[in-house]
Short mmCIF file of N, CA and C in Angstrom, two decimals:
data_model
loop_
_atom_site.label_atom_id
_atom_site.label_comp_id
_atom_site.label_asym_id
_atom_site.label_seq_id
_atom_site.Cartn_x
_atom_site.Cartn_y
_atom_site.Cartn_z
N MET B 5 12.85 45.92 -193.96
CA MET B 5 11.84 44.83 -194.09
C MET B 5 12.53 43.65 -194.75
N MET B 6 12.32 42.47 -194.11
CA MET B 6 13.01 41.25 -194.64
C MET B 6 12.03 40.60 -195.69
N LYS B 7 12.65 40.22 -196.86
CA LYS B 7 11.90 39.57 -197.88
C LYS B 7 12.00 38.08 -197.84
N PHE B 8 10.99 37.35 -198.10
CA PHE B 8 10.99 35.87 -198.18
C PHE B 8 11.68 35.55 -199.55
N PRO B 9 12.63 34.67 -199.49
CA PRO B 9 13.26 34.30 -200.83
C PRO B 9 12.25 33.77 -201.77
N LYS B 10 12.27 34.32 -202.94
CA LYS B 10 11.19 34.00 -203.99
C LYS B 10 11.28 32.47 -204.35
N GLU B 11 12.46 31.92 -204.47
CA GLU B 11 12.57 30.50 -204.80
C GLU B 11 11.94 29.64 -203.81
N LYS B 12 12.17 29.98 -202.52
CA LYS B 12 11.63 29.20 -201.39
C LYS B 12 10.11 29.20 -201.46
N VAL B 13 9.46 30.39 -201.67
CA VAL B 13 8.02 30.53 -201.78
C VAL B 13 7.49 29.69 -202.98
N LEU B 14 8.14 29.75 -204.07
CA LEU B 14 7.66 29.03 -205.26
C LEU B 14 7.74 27.47 -205.02
N ILE B 15 8.83 27.01 -204.45
CA ILE B 15 8.95 25.57 -204.21
C ILE B 15 7.93 25.15 -203.20
N MET B 16 7.74 25.94 -202.08
CA MET B 16 6.75 25.55 -201.09
C MET B 16 5.35 25.50 -201.74
N GLN B 17 4.99 26.42 -202.64
CA GLN B 17 3.69 26.48 -203.27
C GLN B 17 3.53 25.29 -204.19
N GLU B 18 4.59 24.90 -204.97
CA GLU B 18 4.51 23.79 -205.87
C GLU B 18 4.27 22.48 -205.08
N ILE B 19 5.02 22.28 -203.97
CA ILE B 19 4.88 21.15 -203.14
C ILE B 19 3.51 21.11 -202.58
N ASN B 20 2.99 22.20 -202.05
CA ASN B 20 1.62 22.16 -201.43
C ASN B 20 0.59 21.85 -202.49
N ASP B 21 0.71 22.40 -203.70
CA ASP B 21 -0.20 22.11 -204.81
C ASP B 21 -0.16 20.60 -205.14
N CYS B 22 1.09 20.07 -205.17
CA CYS B 22 1.16 18.58 -205.49
C CYS B 22 0.62 17.71 -204.40
N LEU B 23 0.80 18.11 -203.11
CA LEU B 23 0.30 17.32 -202.00
C LEU B 23 -1.22 17.37 -202.03
N ALA B 24 -1.75 18.52 -202.37
CA ALA B 24 -3.25 18.70 -202.33
C ALA B 24 -3.93 17.78 -203.34
N CYS B 25 -3.26 17.34 -204.41
CA CYS B 25 -3.86 16.44 -205.42
C CYS B 25 -3.11 15.12 -205.44
N ASP B 26 -2.36 14.80 -204.39
CA ASP B 26 -1.56 13.52 -204.35
C ASP B 26 -0.70 13.30 -205.54
N ASP B 27 -0.13 14.37 -206.11
CA ASP B 27 0.76 14.28 -207.23
C ASP B 27 2.21 14.07 -206.73
N PHE B 28 2.53 12.86 -206.27
CA PHE B 28 3.79 12.58 -205.68
C PHE B 28 4.93 12.64 -206.70
N PHE B 29 4.57 12.26 -207.91
CA PHE B 29 5.65 12.31 -208.95
C PHE B 29 6.03 13.74 -209.22
N GLY B 30 4.98 14.62 -209.15
CA GLY B 30 5.21 16.07 -209.34
C GLY B 30 6.19 16.62 -208.27
N ILE B 31 6.11 16.16 -207.05
CA ILE B 31 7.09 16.51 -206.00
C ILE B 31 8.45 15.96 -206.33
N PHE B 32 8.50 14.72 -206.78
CA PHE B 32 9.76 14.08 -207.12
C PHE B 32 10.48 14.89 -208.23
N LYS B 33 9.72 15.40 -209.15
CA LYS B 33 10.29 16.14 -210.27
C LYS B 33 10.96 17.41 -209.82
N LEU B 34 10.63 17.91 -208.60
CA LEU B 34 11.16 19.10 -208.05
C LEU B 34 12.56 18.83 -207.30
N LYS B 35 12.96 17.56 -207.36
CA LYS B 35 14.10 17.16 -206.62
C LYS B 35 15.37 18.05 -206.79
N ASP B 36 15.73 18.27 -208.00
CA ASP B 36 16.93 19.08 -208.27
C ASP B 36 16.79 20.51 -207.79
N LYS B 37 15.67 21.05 -208.04
CA LYS B 37 15.38 22.43 -207.52
C LYS B 37 15.46 22.47 -206.02
N ILE B 38 14.89 21.46 -205.35
CA ILE B 38 14.94 21.43 -203.86
C ILE B 38 16.38 21.33 -203.39
N LEU B 39 17.12 20.43 -203.95
CA LEU B 39 18.47 20.19 -203.51
C LEU B 39 19.36 21.40 -203.76
N GLU B 40 19.14 22.09 -204.89
CA GLU B 40 19.93 23.27 -205.16
C GLU B 40 19.63 24.42 -204.20
N SER B 41 18.40 24.49 -203.70
CA SER B 41 18.05 25.53 -202.76
C SER B 41 18.00 25.08 -201.32
N SER B 42 18.62 23.99 -201.01
CA SER B 42 18.53 23.38 -199.69
C SER B 42 18.87 24.26 -198.51
N ASP B 43 19.73 25.20 -198.73
CA ASP B 43 20.09 26.08 -197.60
C ASP B 43 19.04 27.12 -197.26
N GLN B 44 18.02 27.32 -198.16
CA GLN B 44 17.01 28.27 -197.95
C GLN B 44 15.67 27.63 -197.48
N LEU B 45 15.60 26.33 -197.56
CA LEU B 45 14.31 25.69 -197.37
C LEU B 45 14.11 25.08 -195.99
N GLU B 46 12.84 25.04 -195.61
CA GLU B 46 12.49 24.41 -194.34
C GLU B 46 12.61 22.90 -194.43
N ARG B 47 12.89 22.29 -193.32
CA ARG B 47 13.18 20.78 -193.33
C ARG B 47 11.98 19.97 -193.74
N LYS B 48 10.76 20.49 -193.54
CA LYS B 48 9.55 19.77 -193.92
C LYS B 48 9.54 19.51 -195.45
N ILE B 49 10.12 20.41 -196.18
CA ILE B 49 10.16 20.28 -197.64
C ILE B 49 11.02 18.99 -197.98
N PHE B 50 12.10 18.75 -197.31
CA PHE B 50 12.93 17.58 -197.56
C PHE B 50 12.14 16.26 -197.18
N ASP B 51 11.48 16.43 -196.05
CA ASP B 51 10.62 15.28 -195.61
C ASP B 51 9.57 14.96 -196.66
N ASP B 52 8.90 16.02 -197.14
CA ASP B 52 7.92 15.81 -198.19
C ASP B 52 8.49 15.21 -199.48
N LEU B 53 9.67 15.61 -199.82
CA LEU B 53 10.38 15.07 -201.01
C LEU B 53 10.67 13.63 -200.86
N LEU B 54 11.20 13.22 -199.71
CA LEU B 54 11.53 11.80 -199.48
C LEU B 54 10.24 10.92 -199.38
N PHE B 55 9.26 11.51 -198.71
CA PHE B 55 7.92 10.82 -198.68
C PHE B 55 7.43 10.55 -200.03
N ALA B 56 7.33 11.55 -200.86
CA ALA B 56 6.77 11.36 -202.26
C ALA B 56 7.62 10.42 -203.11
N THR B 57 8.92 10.54 -202.92
CA THR B 57 9.86 9.60 -203.69
C THR B 57 9.67 8.16 -203.24
N PHE B 58 9.44 7.98 -201.98
CA PHE B 58 9.16 6.69 -201.43
C PHE B 58 7.88 6.13 -201.94
N VAL B 59 6.79 6.92 -201.85
CA VAL B 59 5.42 6.54 -202.21
C VAL B 59 5.40 6.10 -203.73
N ILE B 60 6.14 6.70 -204.58
CA ILE B 60 6.14 6.33 -206.02
C ILE B 60 7.08 5.15 -206.30
N GLY B 61 7.74 4.66 -205.19
CA GLY B 61 8.51 3.45 -205.38
C GLY B 61 9.94 3.63 -205.93
N ASN B 62 10.45 4.93 -205.94
CA ASN B 62 11.80 5.22 -206.36
C ASN B 62 12.77 5.02 -205.16
N PHE B 63 12.89 3.79 -204.69
CA PHE B 63 13.66 3.58 -203.52
C PHE B 63 15.09 3.97 -203.58
N ASP B 64 15.72 3.67 -204.74
CA ASP B 64 17.18 4.09 -204.90
C ASP B 64 17.31 5.58 -204.76
N ASP B 65 16.34 6.33 -205.37
CA ASP B 65 16.41 7.80 -205.31
C ASP B 65 16.22 8.30 -203.87
N VAL B 66 15.42 7.65 -203.08
CA VAL B 66 15.24 8.04 -201.66
C VAL B 66 16.59 7.99 -201.00
N VAL B 67 17.35 6.92 -201.22
CA VAL B 67 18.64 6.70 -200.56
C VAL B 67 19.60 7.78 -201.07
N LEU B 68 19.62 8.03 -202.37
CA LEU B 68 20.49 9.10 -202.97
C LEU B 68 20.21 10.50 -202.42
N ILE B 69 18.90 10.83 -202.39
CA ILE B 69 18.55 12.14 -201.94
C ILE B 69 18.92 12.35 -200.51
N ALA B 70 18.63 11.30 -199.66
CA ALA B 70 18.96 11.38 -198.20
C ALA B 70 20.47 11.52 -198.03
N SER B 71 21.23 10.80 -198.86
CA SER B 71 22.69 10.92 -198.78
C SER B 71 23.17 12.30 -199.11
N GLU B 72 22.59 12.90 -200.09
CA GLU B 72 22.91 14.28 -200.52
C GLU B 72 22.57 15.26 -199.44
N LEU B 73 21.43 15.06 -198.82
CA LEU B 73 20.95 15.96 -197.73
C LEU B 73 21.91 15.85 -196.52
N LYS B 74 22.25 14.57 -196.22
CA LYS B 74 23.19 14.38 -195.07
C LYS B 74 24.52 15.07 -195.41
N ARG B 75 24.98 14.99 -196.65
CA ARG B 75 26.25 15.69 -197.01
C ARG B 75 26.14 17.17 -196.77
N LYS B 76 24.94 17.71 -196.90
CA LYS B 76 24.70 19.13 -196.68
C LYS B 76 24.29 19.43 -195.22
N GLY B 77 24.47 18.44 -194.36
CA GLY B 77 24.17 18.59 -192.92
C GLY B 77 22.69 18.56 -192.54
N ILE B 78 21.87 17.97 -193.41
CA ILE B 78 20.42 17.90 -193.13
C ILE B 78 20.05 16.44 -192.85
N GLU B 79 19.67 16.23 -191.56
CA GLU B 79 19.25 14.90 -191.19
C GLU B 79 18.04 15.12 -190.22
N THR B 80 16.89 14.45 -190.46
CA THR B 80 15.72 14.58 -189.60
C THR B 80 15.19 13.20 -189.30
N TYR B 81 14.29 13.08 -188.36
CA TYR B 81 13.61 11.81 -188.10
C TYR B 81 13.02 11.27 -189.38
N PRO B 82 12.17 12.08 -190.11
CA PRO B 82 11.57 11.54 -191.31
C PRO B 82 12.57 11.26 -192.41
N THR B 83 13.67 11.99 -192.61
CA THR B 83 14.65 11.68 -193.65
C THR B 83 15.26 10.24 -193.35
N LEU B 84 15.63 10.03 -192.04
CA LEU B 84 16.13 8.69 -191.72
C LEU B 84 15.07 7.60 -191.86
N TYR B 85 13.88 7.91 -191.42
CA TYR B 85 12.80 6.94 -191.55
C TYR B 85 12.51 6.47 -193.00
N TYR B 86 12.44 7.40 -193.91
CA TYR B 86 12.20 7.07 -195.35
C TYR B 86 13.43 6.34 -195.94
N THR B 87 14.60 6.73 -195.48
CA THR B 87 15.80 6.00 -196.01
C THR B 87 15.74 4.59 -195.55
N LEU B 88 15.46 4.34 -194.27
CA LEU B 88 15.43 2.95 -193.79
C LEU B 88 14.31 2.13 -194.53
N LEU B 89 13.18 2.76 -194.71
CA LEU B 89 12.03 2.09 -195.43
C LEU B 89 12.54 1.75 -196.87
N ALA B 90 13.19 2.61 -197.57
CA ALA B 90 13.65 2.36 -198.88
C ALA B 90 14.68 1.20 -198.91
N LEU B 91 15.60 1.18 -197.93
CA LEU B 91 16.60 0.11 -197.82
C LEU B 91 15.93 -1.15 -197.51
N ILE B 92 14.87 -1.19 -196.73
CA ILE B 92 14.11 -2.41 -196.46
C ILE B 92 13.47 -2.90 -197.78
N ALA B 93 12.87 -1.96 -198.50
CA ALA B 93 12.30 -2.35 -199.77
C ALA B 93 13.28 -2.84 -200.74
N ASN B 94 14.51 -2.45 -200.70
CA ASN B 94 15.57 -2.90 -201.56
C ASN B 94 16.27 -4.11 -201.01
N GLU B 95 15.79 -4.60 -199.85
CA GLU B 95 16.35 -5.73 -199.16
C GLU B 95 17.87 -5.56 -198.84
N ASP B 96 18.20 -4.31 -198.57
CA ASP B 96 19.59 -3.94 -198.24
C ASP B 96 19.77 -3.58 -196.75
N LEU B 97 19.53 -4.52 -195.87
CA LEU B 97 19.53 -4.21 -194.48
C LEU B 97 21.01 -3.97 -193.94
N PHE B 98 22.00 -4.37 -194.68
CA PHE B 98 23.34 -4.10 -194.23
C PHE B 98 23.65 -2.57 -194.48
N GLN B 99 23.15 -2.01 -195.58
CA GLN B 99 23.34 -0.57 -195.72
C GLN B 99 22.46 0.22 -194.71
N ALA B 100 21.27 -0.37 -194.36
CA ALA B 100 20.47 0.29 -193.35
C ALA B 100 21.20 0.36 -192.04
N VAL B 101 21.94 -0.75 -191.70
CA VAL B 101 22.70 -0.78 -190.42
C VAL B 101 23.78 0.31 -190.52
N SER B 102 24.41 0.47 -191.68
CA SER B 102 25.43 1.48 -191.86
C SER B 102 24.88 2.83 -191.62
N ILE B 103 23.66 3.08 -192.17
CA ILE B 103 23.00 4.44 -191.99
C ILE B 103 22.75 4.69 -190.50
N ILE B 104 22.27 3.63 -189.80
CA ILE B 104 22.03 3.78 -188.36
C ILE B 104 23.34 4.10 -187.63
N LYS B 105 24.40 3.37 -187.91
CA LYS B 105 25.67 3.59 -187.25
C LYS B 105 26.28 4.97 -187.52
N ASN B 106 25.98 5.51 -188.69
CA ASN B 106 26.58 6.75 -189.12
C ASN B 106 25.77 7.97 -188.84
N SER B 107 24.56 7.79 -188.33
CA SER B 107 23.65 8.88 -188.13
C SER B 107 23.98 9.68 -186.88
N LYS B 108 24.01 10.99 -187.09
CA LYS B 108 24.28 11.89 -185.94
C LYS B 108 23.14 11.83 -184.96
N ILE B 109 21.89 11.82 -185.45
CA ILE B 109 20.68 11.77 -184.58
C ILE B 109 20.73 10.45 -183.77
N LEU B 110 20.87 9.32 -184.50
CA LEU B 110 20.76 8.01 -183.83
C LEU B 110 21.98 7.68 -182.91
N ASN B 111 23.02 8.47 -183.01
CA ASN B 111 24.16 8.26 -182.11
C ASN B 111 24.07 9.05 -180.86
N ASN B 112 23.04 9.85 -180.70
CA ASN B 112 22.77 10.53 -179.46
C ASN B 112 22.61 9.45 -178.37
N PRO B 113 23.41 9.52 -177.24
CA PRO B 113 23.33 8.45 -176.24
C PRO B 113 21.94 8.13 -175.69
N GLU B 114 21.10 9.16 -175.55
CA GLU B 114 19.77 8.90 -175.05
C GLU B 114 18.91 8.15 -176.06
N ILE B 115 19.10 8.48 -177.33
CA ILE B 115 18.33 7.81 -178.36
C ILE B 115 18.90 6.42 -178.58
N LYS B 116 20.21 6.27 -178.54
CA LYS B 116 20.85 4.96 -178.78
C LYS B 116 20.41 3.98 -177.77
N SER B 117 20.16 4.40 -176.56
CA SER B 117 19.74 3.46 -175.53
C SER B 117 18.39 2.79 -175.85
N LEU B 118 17.61 3.37 -176.73
CA LEU B 118 16.32 2.84 -177.12
C LEU B 118 16.36 1.82 -178.23
N TYR B 119 17.58 1.66 -178.83
CA TYR B 119 17.67 0.64 -179.87
C TYR B 119 18.80 -0.32 -179.70
N GLN B 120 19.68 -0.08 -178.71
CA GLN B 120 20.79 -1.05 -178.46
C GLN B 120 20.12 -2.35 -177.97
N GLU B 121 20.87 -3.40 -178.08
CA GLU B 121 20.30 -4.73 -177.78
C GLU B 121 19.59 -4.79 -176.43
N ASP B 122 20.19 -4.28 -175.41
CA ASP B 122 19.56 -4.36 -174.09
C ASP B 122 18.39 -3.39 -173.90
N GLY B 123 18.31 -2.35 -174.74
CA GLY B 123 17.17 -1.45 -174.67
C GLY B 123 16.15 -1.56 -175.77
N ALA B 124 16.46 -2.39 -176.73
CA ALA B 124 15.55 -2.58 -177.92
C ALA B 124 14.32 -3.30 -177.49
N ASN B 125 13.29 -2.54 -177.19
CA ASN B 125 12.01 -3.10 -176.73
C ASN B 125 10.90 -2.22 -177.18
N TYR B 126 10.00 -2.75 -177.92
CA TYR B 126 8.93 -1.95 -178.49
C TYR B 126 8.06 -1.36 -177.40
N SER B 127 7.96 -1.95 -176.26
CA SER B 127 7.18 -1.38 -175.16
C SER B 127 7.85 -0.10 -174.61
N ASN B 128 9.17 -0.03 -174.67
CA ASN B 128 9.90 1.16 -174.21
C ASN B 128 9.54 2.32 -175.15
N LEU B 129 9.29 2.12 -176.37
CA LEU B 129 8.96 3.19 -177.31
C LEU B 129 7.55 3.69 -177.19
N LEU B 130 6.72 2.87 -176.60
CA LEU B 130 5.26 3.23 -176.51
C LEU B 130 5.05 4.58 -175.83
N ALA B 131 5.91 4.93 -174.88
CA ALA B 131 5.76 6.16 -174.15
C ALA B 131 5.90 7.36 -175.07
N TYR B 132 6.64 7.22 -176.19
CA TYR B 132 6.86 8.35 -177.09
C TYR B 132 5.87 8.40 -178.28
N ALA B 133 5.15 7.38 -178.48
CA ALA B 133 4.36 7.16 -179.71
C ALA B 133 3.28 8.22 -179.90
N GLU B 134 2.58 8.59 -178.91
CA GLU B 134 1.49 9.59 -179.07
C GLU B 134 2.04 11.02 -179.33
N ARG B 135 2.99 11.44 -178.52
CA ARG B 135 3.45 12.77 -178.61
C ARG B 135 4.48 12.94 -179.72
N TYR B 136 5.31 11.97 -179.97
CA TYR B 136 6.38 12.07 -180.96
C TYR B 136 6.30 10.93 -181.93
N PRO B 137 5.25 11.02 -182.88
CA PRO B 137 5.14 9.97 -183.82
C PRO B 137 6.31 9.72 -184.84
N ASN B 138 6.84 10.77 -185.29
CA ASN B 138 8.03 10.64 -186.23
C ASN B 138 9.24 9.98 -185.53
N PHE B 139 9.53 10.37 -184.34
CA PHE B 139 10.58 9.77 -183.55
C PHE B 139 10.25 8.29 -183.35
N SER B 140 9.06 7.99 -182.97
CA SER B 140 8.59 6.63 -182.71
C SER B 140 8.70 5.72 -183.95
N LEU B 141 8.25 6.27 -185.05
CA LEU B 141 8.31 5.49 -186.30
C LEU B 141 9.78 5.18 -186.69
N LEU B 142 10.59 6.16 -186.56
CA LEU B 142 12.02 5.98 -186.88
C LEU B 142 12.59 4.85 -185.99
N LEU B 143 12.37 4.93 -184.72
CA LEU B 143 12.97 4.00 -183.74
C LEU B 143 12.38 2.58 -183.97
N LEU B 144 11.07 2.56 -184.33
CA LEU B 144 10.45 1.22 -184.62
C LEU B 144 11.23 0.57 -185.84
N MET B 145 11.52 1.35 -186.82
CA MET B 145 12.25 0.81 -188.03
C MET B 145 13.68 0.42 -187.64
N VAL B 146 14.34 1.24 -186.83
CA VAL B 146 15.72 0.94 -186.39
C VAL B 146 15.71 -0.37 -185.62
N ASN B 147 14.73 -0.58 -184.73
CA ASN B 147 14.66 -1.79 -183.96
C ASN B 147 14.34 -3.00 -184.95
N TYR B 148 13.44 -2.74 -185.92
CA TYR B 148 13.11 -3.77 -186.91
C TYR B 148 14.33 -4.26 -187.64
N VAL B 149 15.13 -3.30 -188.17
CA VAL B 149 16.35 -3.58 -188.93
C VAL B 149 17.31 -4.32 -188.01
N ASN B 150 17.64 -3.75 -186.83
CA ASN B 150 18.56 -4.40 -185.98
C ASN B 150 18.12 -5.82 -185.54
N GLY B 151 16.87 -5.95 -185.30
CA GLY B 151 16.32 -7.26 -184.92
C GLY B 151 16.55 -8.34 -185.97
N ILE B 152 16.28 -7.94 -187.23
CA ILE B 152 16.46 -8.92 -188.28
C ILE B 152 17.92 -9.23 -188.46
N ILE B 153 18.78 -8.28 -188.42
CA ILE B 153 20.21 -8.50 -188.56
C ILE B 153 20.74 -9.45 -187.43
N ARG B 154 20.23 -9.27 -186.24
CA ARG B 154 20.55 -10.19 -185.10
C ARG B 154 20.07 -11.59 -185.38
N GLU B 155 18.85 -11.66 -185.92
CA GLU B 155 18.18 -12.99 -186.14
C GLU B 155 18.96 -13.74 -187.21
N ILE B 156 19.32 -13.10 -188.31
CA ILE B 156 19.97 -13.83 -189.39
C ILE B 156 21.44 -14.15 -189.06
N ASN B 157 22.09 -13.22 -188.36
CA ASN B 157 23.47 -13.37 -187.89
C ASN B 157 24.33 -14.19 -188.86
N GLY B 158 24.23 -13.87 -190.12
CA GLY B 158 25.07 -14.51 -191.15
C GLY B 158 24.63 -15.90 -191.52
N THR B 159 23.50 -16.41 -190.91
CA THR B 159 23.11 -17.79 -191.18
C THR B 159 22.28 -17.97 -192.42
N LYS B 160 21.47 -16.93 -192.77
CA LYS B 160 20.58 -17.09 -193.95
C LYS B 160 20.51 -15.77 -194.72
N ASP B 161 20.08 -15.90 -195.95
CA ASP B 161 19.91 -14.74 -196.75
C ASP B 161 18.68 -14.00 -196.31
N ILE B 162 18.76 -12.61 -196.54
CA ILE B 162 17.52 -11.85 -196.31
C ILE B 162 16.70 -11.95 -197.56
N ASN B 163 15.45 -12.32 -197.39
CA ASN B 163 14.55 -12.40 -198.57
C ASN B 163 13.29 -11.63 -198.22
N ARG B 164 12.64 -11.30 -199.28
CA ARG B 164 11.43 -10.50 -199.20
C ARG B 164 10.35 -11.09 -198.39
N ASP B 165 10.11 -12.40 -198.53
CA ASP B 165 9.04 -13.10 -197.73
C ASP B 165 9.35 -13.02 -196.21
N TYR B 166 10.59 -13.14 -195.90
CA TYR B 166 10.91 -13.04 -194.45
C TYR B 166 10.76 -11.67 -193.90
N LEU B 167 11.15 -10.64 -194.74
CA LEU B 167 10.98 -9.30 -194.29
C LEU B 167 9.52 -8.94 -194.14
N LEU B 168 8.72 -9.37 -195.08
CA LEU B 168 7.26 -9.18 -194.97
C LEU B 168 6.69 -9.81 -193.73
N PHE B 169 7.05 -11.05 -193.53
CA PHE B 169 6.54 -11.76 -192.33
C PHE B 169 6.92 -11.03 -191.07
N ARG B 170 8.13 -10.53 -190.98
CA ARG B 170 8.57 -9.84 -189.79
C ARG B 170 7.94 -8.38 -189.68
N PHE B 171 7.57 -7.82 -190.78
CA PHE B 171 6.90 -6.57 -190.81
C PHE B 171 5.43 -6.74 -190.24
N PHE B 172 4.80 -7.79 -190.77
CA PHE B 172 3.43 -8.13 -190.24
C PHE B 172 3.52 -8.36 -188.70
N ASP B 173 4.53 -9.09 -188.36
CA ASP B 173 4.77 -9.41 -186.88
C ASP B 173 4.92 -8.13 -186.08
N LEU B 174 5.66 -7.16 -186.64
CA LEU B 174 5.88 -5.87 -185.97
C LEU B 174 4.50 -5.16 -185.77
N ILE B 175 3.75 -5.08 -186.81
CA ILE B 175 2.45 -4.38 -186.75
C ILE B 175 1.57 -5.08 -185.74
N ASN B 176 1.50 -6.41 -185.77
CA ASN B 176 0.72 -7.14 -184.76
C ASN B 176 1.12 -6.85 -183.37
N LEU B 177 2.45 -6.82 -183.18
CA LEU B 177 3.02 -6.58 -181.81
C LEU B 177 2.68 -5.27 -181.33
N ILE B 178 2.87 -4.19 -182.11
CA ILE B 178 2.59 -2.80 -181.63
C ILE B 178 1.11 -2.66 -181.40
N TYR B 179 0.23 -3.37 -182.18
CA TYR B 179 -1.19 -3.35 -181.95
C TYR B 179 -1.53 -3.88 -180.62
N GLU B 180 -0.93 -5.05 -180.30
CA GLU B 180 -1.16 -5.68 -178.97
C GLU B 180 -0.61 -4.84 -177.84
N LEU B 181 0.40 -4.08 -178.02
CA LEU B 181 0.96 -3.21 -177.01
C LEU B 181 0.15 -2.01 -176.82
N GLY B 182 -0.75 -1.62 -177.71
CA GLY B 182 -1.57 -0.48 -177.57
C GLY B 182 -1.04 0.78 -178.19
N TYR B 183 -0.25 0.69 -179.25
CA TYR B 183 0.24 1.87 -179.93
C TYR B 183 -0.93 2.64 -180.50
N PRO B 184 -0.78 3.94 -180.71
CA PRO B 184 -1.82 4.71 -181.32
C PRO B 184 -2.16 4.27 -182.73
N LEU B 185 -3.41 4.41 -183.12
CA LEU B 185 -3.89 3.98 -184.43
C LEU B 185 -3.10 4.59 -185.56
N LYS B 186 -2.73 5.86 -185.38
CA LYS B 186 -2.03 6.54 -186.51
C LYS B 186 -0.66 5.92 -186.82
N ILE B 187 -0.02 5.34 -185.76
CA ILE B 187 1.29 4.65 -185.94
C ILE B 187 0.99 3.28 -186.70
N ILE B 188 -0.01 2.56 -186.27
CA ILE B 188 -0.33 1.30 -186.94
C ILE B 188 -0.76 1.55 -188.36
N GLN B 189 -1.57 2.55 -188.64
CA GLN B 189 -2.00 2.83 -189.97
C GLN B 189 -0.81 3.28 -190.87
N GLU B 190 0.09 4.06 -190.32
CA GLU B 190 1.29 4.42 -191.07
C GLU B 190 2.13 3.25 -191.49
N LEU B 191 2.34 2.36 -190.50
CA LEU B 191 3.18 1.23 -190.85
C LEU B 191 2.48 0.28 -191.79
N SER B 192 1.18 0.19 -191.70
CA SER B 192 0.39 -0.68 -192.67
C SER B 192 0.48 -0.06 -194.06
N SER B 193 0.43 1.26 -194.11
CA SER B 193 0.51 1.95 -195.44
C SER B 193 1.92 1.77 -196.03
N VAL B 194 2.97 1.93 -195.27
CA VAL B 194 4.29 1.83 -195.88
C VAL B 194 4.55 0.38 -196.21
N MET B 195 4.01 -0.57 -195.43
CA MET B 195 4.16 -1.97 -195.83
C MET B 195 3.70 -2.25 -197.14
N LYS B 196 2.55 -1.69 -197.58
CA LYS B 196 1.93 -1.88 -198.88
C LYS B 196 2.86 -1.39 -199.94
N VAL B 197 3.58 -0.25 -199.67
CA VAL B 197 4.48 0.25 -200.70
C VAL B 197 5.79 -0.55 -200.80
N ILE B 198 6.31 -0.87 -199.59
CA ILE B 198 7.56 -1.66 -199.57
C ILE B 198 7.45 -2.98 -200.32
N PHE B 199 6.26 -3.68 -199.96
CA PHE B 199 6.11 -5.07 -200.49
C PHE B 199 5.12 -5.12 -201.65
N ASN B 200 4.74 -3.96 -202.17
CA ASN B 200 3.90 -3.91 -203.33
C ASN B 200 2.66 -4.69 -203.15
N LEU B 201 1.96 -4.43 -202.08
CA LEU B 201 0.75 -5.19 -201.64
C LEU B 201 -0.49 -4.37 -202.02
N SER B 202 -1.55 -5.08 -202.34
CA SER B 202 -2.82 -4.37 -202.44
C SER B 202 -3.78 -5.07 -201.51
N LEU B 203 -3.86 -4.51 -200.23
CA LEU B 203 -4.67 -5.15 -199.20
C LEU B 203 -5.98 -4.34 -199.08
#
């Protein structure tokens, strides 16, 4: 009879308890325990850790945790998504581009075709939005980052106001294209965290 590793069960229980009462800092405090047991844990736990770390505004920690996970061979749509969101919040789009270029997932040729300049089109991603929301959210952020980098093209500094304007623009655009409400709500929610808004 196979036994469930005790540490895995305890971590999962602690995370579920924290999620149940929106104790995101409680999840963040489990960071070291989660990283030490990473070979035994389900990927959703890493996604939950990065989500919680992002929500509490510890953007540098999101990037560090994601980097440590990648070093251990762990990369998922949500880990990449929260990393890009954290880098947008830190106004570090050049590191975001580096993450995109060095991602195993994002360098898959089929996925790459959805964000390279000739394929970067929000309407192309609409087909995936309902069935694959995590994939769609990641690709929306990849296209957002790449679009801004192309726009500035070394001519002006990246500033918070411009990033916020472009984020609003993205949400309006996907609304007009008919993206599912859950995608629009998610982006509206993360926009509040990134730009410290109370809407």
